[in-house]
Amino acid sequence: MKNYDIVIVGGGPAGLAAAVAAKKAGNDSILILERDKELGGILNQCIHNGFGLHTFKEELTGPEYAYRFMEQVFDLNIEYKLNTMVMDISPEKVVTTMNREDGMVEYQAKAVILAMGCRERPRGALNIPGYRPAGIFSAGTAQRLVNIEGYMPGREVVILGSGDIGLIMARRMTLEGAKVKVVAELMPYSGGLKRNIVQCLDDFGIPLKLSHTVVDIEGKERVSAVTIAEVGPDMKPIPGTEERYTCDTLLLSCGLIPENELSKKAGVEMNMITSGPVVNESLETNVPGIFACGNVLHVHDLVDYVSEEAARAGENAAKYAAGQTAATSDKVIKLVATEGARYTVPSTIDVSRMEDLLTVRFRVGAVFKDSYVSVYFDDKQIMHNKKRIMAPGEMEQIILQKKKLEEAGDVQTITIKIEDK
């Protein structure tokens, strides 16, 4: 058994930012555990630009953005272990790991930061009829094959799902000489950022068909064609709307799922909407001393927000490990998302422990135009901000002031909702 103040599970953008923040907060006993052969996480395969505009005020590629944080980890002499799989996290914060050099090792931590990121929704979860031939990839797998391994998955491509990875791969495959025939999206709106629709589809003349899904896959050895059809409000295909596309590759970009098997083993309470942990204003879970940040908490659209959130988790974990965290008061306010808002992070706020300003992030459940984000302290409206457009693919946020919450007195619930007027 080895002892560390803070053990961070995951060496991607969230884990790196959390480690740097914890070190700068004065903690010297930090260990990052990463299962891959290098730090950086998913950013290593994201060779397109668009990262870092908020954090570094310049446009970087994924590997460049990751390396900015890796350099800080190296300069600050923060310990990390690569090729190390975390097998278990106990509620007592014992982290069990396995790697080739050390075998099985247990680490007793004072605080644990969950930063495992997310994985793609598998095809099995989509129930697509037809054969199961070669040529069907998740968009992230295809991205790794092209950008890291140097392989082309195929030459004629259909993409199901308009998540950001699918949109970016539509452009990437086109640039590598493939023909992307269509992007089909089950929902009546895209799941990706607006800028990605413009830069990855519109700029290359790739059609996006909303309210469409794949209804058949042809091919025994390899995909030879797929058929897509329009779906009605009940999400069932409408007969007579079928369109057949010959292709040798089908990419699936149908959403991301936070990687929380370890969190559940540790006894962490999960949010049914985000599939991530329920956290308070300090990004601490219901298990004292276990914190969560980044895509393991809820799926982000911008890595800059991941780093910002992770820094908060790192600072709070350092405080917890040093015994500087104030005791929980009786005054814990519950956050409720309703009427268009799907969830909030955090889920609860202890006013005595919050910073002067607290960023609350949430997503909407549909496309809203010229609507208002309203915030209520119990029944009293205290915020009513007009937004020209809100979509599920883009994260929204509000900022709460500690001073206002203290002045408001005995607030039980903060409600976030979307209103027409």
XYZ file of C-alpha atoms in Angstrom:
421
model
C 0.000 0.000 0.000
C 1.389 3.395 -1.042
C 0.063 6.705 0.275
C -0.684 9.900 -1.636
C -2.710 12.948 -0.725
C -4.419 13.106 -4.141
C -4.812 10.315 -6.698
C -6.167 11.378 -10.100
C -7.715 8.680 -12.290
C -7.129 9.692 -15.920
C -4.344 11.666 -17.603
C -6.425 13.450 -20.231
C -7.220 17.182 -20.268
C -9.300 16.971 -17.072
C -6.757 14.968 -15.093
C -3.844 17.170 -16.188
C -5.627 20.440 -15.344
C -6.749 19.060 -11.963
C -3.193 17.955 -11.111
C -1.702 21.338 -12.046
C -4.316 23.214 -9.992
C -3.839 20.936 -6.964
C -0.067 21.422 -7.098
C -0.413 25.202 -7.406
C -2.773 25.101 -4.413
C 0.162 23.806 -2.368
C -0.116 20.006 -2.465
C 3.053 18.053 -3.309
C 1.727 14.498 -2.947
C -0.141 13.933 -6.233
C -0.271 10.889 -8.532
C -1.883 10.725 -11.997
C -2.878 7.246 -13.234
C -3.268 6.834 -17.018
C -4.102 3.587 -18.846
C -2.687 4.723 -22.212
C 1.006 4.851 -23.151
C 1.081 8.670 -22.983
C -0.655 11.553 -21.274
C -3.139 13.739 -23.162
C -6.135 11.444 -23.501
C -8.435 11.788 -26.506
C -6.811 15.106 -27.514
C -3.849 13.213 -28.992
C -6.021 12.078 -31.904
C -7.854 15.414 -32.351
C -5.434 16.997 -34.824
C -7.910 19.656 -35.985
C -7.716 23.159 -34.517
C -10.286 25.090 -32.485
C -8.979 24.247 -29.004
C -7.753 26.765 -26.454
C -9.575 29.947 -27.492
C -10.852 30.514 -23.923
C -7.880 29.111 -21.983
C -4.913 30.370 -24.023
C -6.617 33.021 -26.203
C -5.306 31.324 -29.355
C -6.381 28.496 -31.629
C -4.516 25.224 -31.041
C -4.798 21.622 -32.227
C -5.732 18.925 -29.695
C -2.147 17.650 -29.185
C -0.866 21.246 -28.803
C -3.518 22.008 -26.183
C -2.744 18.799 -24.271
C 0.995 19.501 -24.404
C 0.546 22.938 -22.783
C -0.778 21.125 -19.708
C 1.697 18.242 -19.983
C 4.556 20.775 -19.884
C 3.149 22.182 -16.640
C 2.912 18.678 -15.171
C 6.572 18.026 -16.108
C 7.765 21.431 -14.838
C 5.939 20.983 -11.536
C 7.375 17.455 -11.118
C 3.936 15.900 -10.660
C 4.157 12.103 -10.523
C 2.297 10.038 -13.124
C 2.080 6.381 -14.109
C 1.354 5.310 -17.698
C 0.035 1.961 -18.992
C -1.666 1.613 -15.622
C -5.223 0.325 -15.363
C -7.310 1.292 -12.348
C -9.240 -1.820 -11.328
C -11.147 -0.535 -8.324
C -11.796 2.499 -6.147
C -13.197 1.829 -2.680
C -15.378 4.257 -0.665
C -12.367 4.511 1.685
C -10.391 5.953 -1.257
C -8.149 2.925 -1.799
C -7.279 2.858 -5.514
C -6.296 -0.592 -6.875
C -4.163 -0.543 -10.029
C -2.491 -3.010 -12.356
C 0.414 -2.604 -14.759
C 3.106 -4.765 -16.338
C 6.047 -3.458 -14.276
C 4.561 -3.290 -10.787
C 1.778 -5.880 -10.982
C -1.086 -5.028 -8.648
C -0.564 -1.982 -6.422
C -2.912 -0.266 -3.984
C -2.782 3.462 -3.268
C -4.401 4.987 -0.202
C -5.486 8.533 -1.044
C -6.826 11.325 1.105
C -8.716 12.619 -1.965
C -9.504 11.024 -5.330
C -10.308 12.953 -8.519
C -12.323 11.065 -11.141
C -11.222 12.210 -14.618
C -11.798 9.122 -16.779
C -13.521 10.920 -19.639
C -16.196 9.253 -21.770
C -16.672 6.581 -24.414
C -18.771 6.386 -27.549
C -22.218 4.854 -27.555
C -21.798 1.402 -29.156
C -23.686 0.244 -32.207
C -25.379 -2.522 -30.208
C -27.262 0.178 -28.315
C -28.738 1.480 -31.578
C -30.578 -1.630 -32.801
C -29.884 -1.086 -36.503
C -31.332 -3.890 -38.660
C -29.260 -5.657 -41.312
C -26.016 -7.626 -41.395
C -22.928 -7.028 -39.252
C -20.224 -6.778 -41.916
C -16.797 -5.137 -41.804
C -16.702 -1.407 -42.460
C -18.780 -0.203 -39.485
C -16.780 1.992 -37.109
C -17.518 4.432 -34.338
C -16.404 7.902 -35.431
C -13.759 8.032 -32.680
C -12.245 4.717 -33.773
C -12.094 5.981 -37.355
C -10.458 9.191 -36.089
C -7.759 7.188 -34.307
C -7.168 4.986 -37.383
C -6.703 8.005 -39.666
C -4.880 10.421 -37.351
C -2.679 8.103 -35.277
C -2.438 4.700 -36.990
C -2.333 6.088 -40.545
C -5.070 3.847 -42.002
C -8.057 4.850 -44.151
C -11.220 3.073 -42.933
C -12.883 3.381 -46.358
C -13.516 5.412 -49.501
C -17.296 5.858 -49.697
C -18.765 6.898 -46.371
C -22.161 7.350 -44.729
C -22.251 8.841 -41.222
C -25.060 8.212 -38.719
C -25.276 10.857 -36.026
C -24.215 14.491 -36.089
C -22.209 14.644 -32.884
C -19.040 16.732 -33.045
C -16.769 13.735 -33.715
C -18.975 12.638 -36.638
C -18.975 16.135 -38.133
C -15.211 16.471 -37.780
C -14.679 13.028 -39.341
C -16.878 14.007 -42.304
C -14.346 16.753 -43.047
C -11.321 14.597 -42.211
C -12.377 11.726 -44.497
C -13.109 14.219 -47.300
C -9.659 15.789 -46.934
C -8.095 12.322 -47.149
C -9.854 11.670 -50.458
C -12.959 9.761 -49.368
C -16.465 10.639 -50.561
C -18.836 11.351 -47.664
C -22.286 10.865 -49.155
C -24.582 11.938 -46.330
C -24.788 12.580 -42.581
C -28.061 11.278 -41.117
C -29.311 12.486 -37.720
C -32.200 10.869 -35.847
C -33.163 14.037 -33.971
C -34.700 17.143 -35.602
C -31.560 19.079 -34.588
C -27.814 18.423 -34.781
C -25.970 17.148 -31.725
C -22.829 19.130 -32.612
C -21.609 22.712 -32.427
C -22.951 25.103 -35.062
C -19.422 26.017 -36.156
C -18.689 22.353 -36.892
C -21.786 22.033 -39.091
C -20.611 25.053 -41.102
C -16.890 24.191 -41.284
C -17.194 20.402 -41.696
C -20.371 19.901 -43.745
C -21.490 23.145 -45.428
C -17.984 24.091 -46.586
C -17.588 20.697 -48.281
C -21.112 20.354 -49.677
C -21.936 17.329 -47.488
C -25.714 16.989 -46.931
C -27.087 16.769 -43.357
C -30.453 15.017 -43.162
C -32.204 15.679 -39.852
C -34.926 13.329 -38.565
C -33.369 10.450 -40.532
C -31.878 7.146 -39.427
C -30.328 4.012 -40.926
C -32.962 1.328 -41.514
C -30.873 -1.281 -43.343
C -27.246 -2.303 -43.836
C -26.288 -4.414 -46.845
C -23.207 -6.564 -47.328
C -21.970 -9.905 -45.997
C -18.169 -9.490 -45.909
C -18.094 -5.674 -46.006
C -20.719 -2.928 -46.071
C -21.912 -2.432 -49.652
C -24.865 -0.060 -49.085
C -27.014 1.474 -46.366
C -30.607 2.663 -46.524
C -31.756 5.674 -44.530
C -35.326 6.826 -43.958
C -37.101 9.775 -42.414
C -38.559 9.289 -38.939
C -41.766 10.747 -37.567
C -42.363 12.390 -34.177
C -42.541 8.879 -32.655
C -38.960 8.238 -33.938
C -40.192 5.385 -36.158
C -39.221 5.259 -39.864
C -41.844 6.580 -42.267
C -42.547 4.041 -45.077
C -41.814 5.408 -48.555
C -39.046 7.814 -47.444
C -36.184 5.326 -47.871
C -33.000 6.412 -49.696
C -30.254 3.914 -50.568
C -26.571 4.894 -50.650
C -23.818 2.609 -51.903
C -20.812 2.798 -49.574
C -18.036 0.736 -48.024
C -18.010 2.425 -44.622
C -20.588 3.440 -42.017
C -19.398 5.713 -39.208
C -21.472 5.970 -36.034
C -21.452 9.228 -34.077
C -24.390 8.635 -31.784
C -23.418 10.213 -28.515
C -20.945 9.808 -25.665
C -21.331 8.053 -22.333
C -19.313 9.108 -19.243
C -16.944 6.306 -18.155
C -18.329 5.657 -14.667
C -17.972 1.956 -13.833
C -15.245 2.805 -11.285
C -17.332 5.627 -9.811
C -20.207 3.226 -9.139
C -17.853 0.763 -7.404
C -16.790 3.587 -5.081
C -20.427 4.135 -4.088
C -20.804 7.421 -5.981
C -24.398 8.527 -6.612
C -25.138 8.919 -10.347
C -27.288 11.424 -12.234
C -29.758 9.607 -14.513
C -29.680 12.390 -17.139
C -25.927 12.965 -17.481
C -24.845 9.379 -16.603
C -22.196 11.121 -14.476
C -21.819 11.649 -10.712
C -24.028 13.961 -8.681
C -21.737 16.706 -7.322
C -21.928 19.739 -5.049
C -20.486 23.259 -5.475
C -16.950 21.884 -4.877
C -17.424 19.147 -7.545
C -17.361 16.661 -4.661
C -19.544 13.553 -4.928
C -21.676 12.063 -2.149
C -18.559 10.084 -1.057
C -16.479 12.573 0.973
C -13.109 13.250 -0.664
C -14.029 11.867 -4.096
C -14.289 14.619 -6.729
C -15.280 14.444 -10.415
C -14.551 16.690 -13.390
C -14.530 16.761 -17.189
C -16.413 14.347 -19.422
C -16.749 11.719 -16.696
C -19.032 14.220 -14.914
C -21.023 15.395 -17.953
C -20.157 15.516 -21.645
C -18.668 18.895 -22.596
C -18.542 20.556 -25.990
C -15.383 22.632 -25.352
C -12.178 21.331 -23.768
C -11.577 24.823 -22.321
C -14.573 24.270 -20.022
C -13.174 20.851 -19.056
C -9.895 22.462 -17.953
C -11.698 25.224 -16.043
C -13.905 22.713 -14.220
C -10.971 20.376 -13.507
C -8.950 23.220 -11.997
C -11.803 23.796 -9.551
C -11.843 20.091 -8.649
C -8.049 20.120 -8.174
C -8.114 23.143 -5.861
C -10.967 21.702 -3.780
C -9.300 18.284 -3.550
C -6.104 19.975 -2.305
C -8.134 21.809 0.361
C -9.864 18.569 1.366
C -6.561 16.648 1.609
C -5.125 19.430 3.795
C -8.189 19.368 6.060
C -9.143 22.922 5.133
C -12.676 22.206 3.921
C -15.395 23.778 6.043
C -17.908 21.404 7.584
C -21.154 21.001 5.668
C -23.792 23.375 6.985
C -27.499 22.672 7.270
C -28.176 25.147 4.486
C -27.762 23.059 1.330
C -29.680 24.370 -1.673
C -30.933 21.982 -4.321
C -30.660 22.931 -8.009
C -33.540 21.883 -10.248
C -33.561 21.900 -14.064
C -37.025 21.960 -15.625
C -39.117 23.199 -18.566
C -36.484 22.863 -21.284
C -33.365 22.653 -19.100
C -32.237 19.004 -18.740
C -29.787 19.001 -15.832
C -27.419 21.210 -13.842
C -23.838 20.747 -12.677
C -23.535 21.077 -9.699
C -26.725 19.550 -8.248
C -26.455 21.117 -4.778
C -24.852 24.221 -3.265
C -23.674 24.781 0.293
C -23.551 28.586 0.428
C -21.047 28.656 3.301
C -18.550 26.668 1.190
C -19.049 28.222 -2.248
C -16.725 30.739 -3.932
C -17.872 34.334 -4.528
C -18.935 33.359 -8.054
C -20.141 29.884 -9.049
C -20.589 28.756 -12.652
C -23.568 26.429 -13.117
C -23.579 24.564 -16.441
C -26.590 22.949 -18.078
C -27.960 21.777 -21.420
C -31.348 22.303 -23.023
C -33.487 19.458 -24.339
C -34.539 20.996 -27.664
C -33.790 23.961 -29.935
C -35.073 27.253 -28.467
C -35.100 30.541 -30.416
C -35.466 33.989 -28.832
C -36.183 32.451 -25.430
C -35.144 33.309 -21.891
C -33.035 31.472 -19.326
C -34.825 32.130 -16.038
C -33.440 31.453 -12.573
C -35.686 31.312 -9.516
C -34.732 31.381 -5.842
C -37.691 29.308 -4.620
C -40.579 31.203 -6.307
C -38.785 34.510 -6.841
C -37.314 35.186 -10.289
C -33.811 36.635 -9.973
C -32.457 36.141 -13.504
C -34.174 36.415 -16.890
C -31.613 36.449 -19.703
C -32.636 36.452 -23.355
C -30.805 34.046 -25.685
C -31.144 34.240 -29.465
C -30.700 30.495 -29.872
C -30.058 27.515 -27.618
C -29.489 23.952 -28.832
C -28.770 20.605 -27.119
C -25.344 20.417 -28.797
C -24.083 23.552 -27.013
C -23.655 23.881 -23.273
C -25.213 26.845 -21.471
C -24.176 28.431 -18.201
C -25.254 30.913 -15.563
C -23.164 32.492 -12.809
C -24.489 32.624 -9.241
C -23.210 35.181 -6.727
C -22.614 34.111 -3.135
C -23.587 37.591 -1.930
C -27.023 37.372 -3.574
C -27.678 33.934 -2.108
C -26.733 35.148 1.379
C -28.972 38.201 0.988
C -31.877 36.030 -0.202
C -32.010 34.291 3.170
C -33.442 30.797 3.521
C -33.501 29.582 -0.094
C -34.426 25.902 -0.436
C -34.349 25.470 -4.222
C -32.772 27.182 -7.227
C -34.727 26.417 -10.398
C -33.421 26.905 -13.933
C -36.014 26.891 -16.711
C -36.453 28.079 -20.282
C -39.323 30.545 -20.848
C -40.859 32.143 -23.952
C -41.246 35.576 -22.390
